[in-house]
Amino acid sequence: MGKSLSEMSLEELWMLFPIILEEHNPMWKEWYLEEKKLIISSIGNDNIERINHIGSTSVNGLIAKPTIDILLEITKDCDLKFLVNMLEENGYIFENQPQKPAPHMMFMKGYTEKGFSEKVFHLHVRYLGDWDELYFRDYLRSHTDISQAYGDLKIALKDKYEHNRDGYTEAKTEFIRKYTTIAKIEFKNKYSPRK
């Protein structure tokens, strides 16, 4: 019998879960909506400030890793132990990130000892805030030329970083920061919490 995911080294995990890029799949939006309903029903709408589909799968026409990224913004009084328990009961794996204190929490779903499931989700849990990912998503949605350039960058990086997820992410950082800064000027506090 092989190792469980928790027993694997980072290098073993990167080999099992390489960077895969796919053309945009219209089912990604449906998968997000289904998962959103599941999240709301498991933790309760009263614990949620906002929930959004983020990342490349949320941008029509953009090549992407087939992973649905969801930003779940929770209320200040949400019971974090309850949240973790309910998400784990619904198939999520809690990835402890001590360098990012709660409630900046990461959950994953769709990872198996044999590789990716058909549907893979990354759930980013935070308190309500003015998060960069929302601005970057909106900028790519409204600027197809920049979206295309981002897709081209990802294609160029895929082979070099196929088995190095951290390297792949780092190599995209300058592009993402540049256009997030521009987006925050264009969209002026669109996601800033109302006082």
Coordinates of C-alpha atoms in Angstrom, one line a residue:
M1 CA 0.0 0.0 0.0
G2 CA 1.3 3.5 -0.9
K3 CA 1.8 6.5 1.2
S4 CA -1.0 8.7 2.3
L5 CA -0.9 12.3 1.1
S6 CA 0.1 13.5 4.6
E7 CA 3.1 11.1 4.5
M8 CA 4.4 12.4 1.2
S9 CA 7.3 14.9 0.9
L10 CA 6.7 18.1 -1.0
E11 CA 8.6 16.7 -4.0
E12 CA 6.4 13.6 -4.0
L13 CA 3.3 15.7 -3.9
W14 CA 4.5 17.9 -6.8
M15 CA 5.2 14.8 -8.9
L16 CA 1.7 13.4 -8.1
F17 CA 0.0 16.8 -8.7
P18 CA 1.9 18.5 -11.6
I19 CA 1.0 21.8 -13.2
I20 CA -1.7 21.0 -15.7
L21 CA -3.3 23.7 -17.9
E22 CA -6.5 23.4 -19.8
E23 CA -8.6 25.6 -22.1
H24 CA -11.5 27.3 -20.3
N25 CA -14.2 24.9 -19.4
P26 CA -17.7 26.4 -19.0
M27 CA -18.5 23.7 -16.4
W28 CA -16.0 25.4 -14.0
K29 CA -18.7 28.0 -13.2
E30 CA -21.3 25.3 -12.6
W31 CA -18.9 23.4 -10.3
Y32 CA -18.3 26.7 -8.4
L33 CA -22.0 27.3 -7.9
E34 CA -22.6 23.7 -6.7
E35 CA -19.7 24.0 -4.3
K36 CA -20.9 27.4 -3.1
K37 CA -24.3 25.8 -2.2
L38 CA -22.5 23.0 -0.3
I39 CA -20.4 25.5 1.7
I40 CA -23.3 27.6 2.6
S41 CA -25.4 24.6 3.7
S42 CA -22.6 23.2 5.8
I43 CA -21.4 26.3 7.6
G44 CA -24.5 28.4 7.5
N45 CA -25.2 31.7 5.7
D46 CA -25.0 33.6 8.9
N47 CA -21.2 32.8 9.1
I48 CA -20.5 34.2 5.6
E49 CA -19.9 37.8 4.6
R50 CA -19.1 37.0 0.9
I51 CA -18.2 34.1 -1.2
N52 CA -16.6 34.5 -4.7
H53 CA -15.2 32.4 -7.5
I54 CA -11.6 33.7 -8.0
G55 CA -8.6 32.5 -9.9
S56 CA -8.2 31.7 -13.6
T57 CA -11.2 29.3 -13.8
S58 CA -13.4 32.4 -13.0
V59 CA -12.3 34.2 -16.2
N60 CA -14.0 33.2 -19.4
G61 CA -11.6 32.2 -22.1
L62 CA -8.5 32.0 -19.9
I63 CA -6.4 28.9 -19.9
A64 CA -6.1 27.6 -16.3
K65 CA -5.2 24.9 -14.0
P66 CA -8.5 23.0 -13.6
T67 CA -8.8 24.0 -9.9
I68 CA -11.7 26.0 -8.7
D69 CA -10.5 28.7 -6.3
I70 CA -13.1 30.1 -3.9
L71 CA -12.7 33.0 -1.6
L72 CA -14.9 32.6 1.5
E73 CA -15.0 35.7 3.7
I74 CA -16.4 34.9 7.1
T75 CA -17.9 36.9 9.9
K76 CA -15.8 38.0 12.8
D77 CA -17.8 35.8 15.2
C78 CA -17.6 32.6 13.1
D79 CA -16.5 29.7 15.2
L80 CA -13.3 28.6 13.5
K81 CA -13.3 25.1 15.0
F82 CA -16.8 24.6 13.8
L83 CA -15.8 25.9 10.3
V84 CA -12.9 23.5 10.1
N85 CA -15.0 20.5 11.3
M86 CA -17.8 21.2 8.8
L87 CA -15.5 21.6 5.9
E88 CA -13.6 18.5 6.7
E89 CA -16.9 16.6 7.0
N90 CA -17.6 17.7 3.4
G91 CA -14.3 16.4 2.0
Y92 CA -12.0 19.3 2.5
I93 CA -8.4 18.9 3.7
F94 CA -7.3 21.7 6.0
E95 CA -3.8 22.9 5.1
N96 CA -2.3 24.4 8.2
Q97 CA -0.3 27.5 7.3
P98 CA 1.2 28.8 10.5
Q99 CA 2.9 31.7 8.6
K100 CA -0.6 33.0 7.8
P101 CA -2.6 33.1 11.1
A102 CA -6.3 32.3 11.2
P103 CA -8.6 33.1 9.7
H104 CA -6.3 33.1 6.7
M105 CA -6.9 29.4 6.2
M106 CA -6.6 27.1 3.2
F107 CA -8.7 24.1 2.4
M108 CA -8.3 21.7 -0.5
K109 CA -10.6 19.1 -2.0
G110 CA -10.1 16.7 -4.9
Y111 CA -6.6 15.4 -4.1
T112 CA -6.2 11.7 -3.8
E113 CA -3.3 9.2 -3.5
K114 CA -3.8 8.5 -7.2
G115 CA -3.7 12.1 -8.3
F116 CA -6.4 14.7 -9.0
S117 CA -10.1 14.0 -8.9
E118 CA -12.3 15.3 -11.7
K119 CA -13.3 18.3 -9.5
V120 CA -10.6 20.1 -7.5
F121 CA -11.2 23.0 -5.2
H122 CA -9.0 25.4 -3.2
L123 CA -11.0 27.2 -0.6
H124 CA -9.3 30.4 0.8
V125 CA -11.0 31.5 4.1
R126 CA -10.5 35.0 5.4
Y127 CA -12.3 37.7 7.2
L128 CA -14.1 40.3 5.1
G129 CA -11.5 42.5 3.4
D130 CA -10.2 44.3 0.3
W131 CA -8.5 41.3 -1.2
D132 CA -6.2 41.5 -4.3
E133 CA -7.6 38.4 -5.9
L134 CA -11.0 40.0 -6.5
Y135 CA -9.4 43.0 -8.3
F136 CA -7.1 40.9 -10.4
R137 CA -10.0 38.6 -11.4
D138 CA -12.2 41.6 -12.4
Y139 CA -9.3 43.2 -14.3
L140 CA -8.7 40.0 -16.4
R141 CA -12.5 39.8 -17.0
S142 CA -12.7 43.3 -18.4
H143 CA -9.3 43.4 -20.2
T144 CA -9.1 40.4 -22.6
D145 CA -5.8 41.5 -23.9
I146 CA -4.2 41.3 -20.4
S147 CA -6.1 38.0 -19.8
Q148 CA -4.5 36.6 -23.1
A149 CA -1.1 37.8 -22.0
Y150 CA -1.5 36.1 -18.6
G151 CA -2.5 32.9 -20.4
D152 CA 0.5 33.1 -22.6
L153 CA 2.8 33.6 -19.5
K154 CA 1.3 30.5 -17.9
I155 CA 1.9 28.4 -21.0
A156 CA 5.5 29.7 -21.2
L157 CA 6.1 28.7 -17.5
K158 CA 4.3 25.4 -17.5
D159 CA 7.1 23.1 -18.8
K160 CA 9.8 24.7 -16.6
Y161 CA 7.7 24.5 -13.4
E162 CA 5.5 21.4 -14.2
H163 CA 6.6 19.8 -10.9
N164 CA 7.3 22.9 -8.9
R165 CA 4.1 24.6 -7.9
D166 CA 5.9 27.2 -5.7
G167 CA 8.2 28.1 -8.6
Y168 CA 5.3 28.4 -11.0
T169 CA 3.4 30.7 -8.6
E170 CA 6.5 32.8 -7.9
A171 CA 7.2 33.3 -11.6
K172 CA 3.7 34.8 -12.1
T173 CA 3.9 37.1 -9.1
E174 CA 5.3 40.2 -10.9
F175 CA 2.6 40.1 -13.6
I176 CA -0.1 39.6 -11.0
R177 CA 1.2 42.4 -8.8
K178 CA 1.4 44.8 -11.7
Y179 CA -2.1 44.3 -12.9
T180 CA -3.6 44.1 -9.4
T181 CA -2.1 47.6 -8.7
I182 CA -3.7 48.9 -11.9
A183 CA -7.0 47.2 -11.1
K184 CA -7.2 48.8 -7.6
I185 CA -6.8 52.2 -9.2
E186 CA -9.4 51.4 -11.9
F187 CA -12.0 49.8 -9.5
K188 CA -11.4 52.1 -6.6
N189 CA -12.2 50.3 -3.3
K190 CA -14.8 48.2 -5.0
Y191 CA -14.4 45.4 -2.4
S192 CA -13.5 47.5 0.6
P193 CA -15.8 46.6 3.5
R194 CA -18.4 49.2 4.2
K195 CA -18.1 50.7 7.7

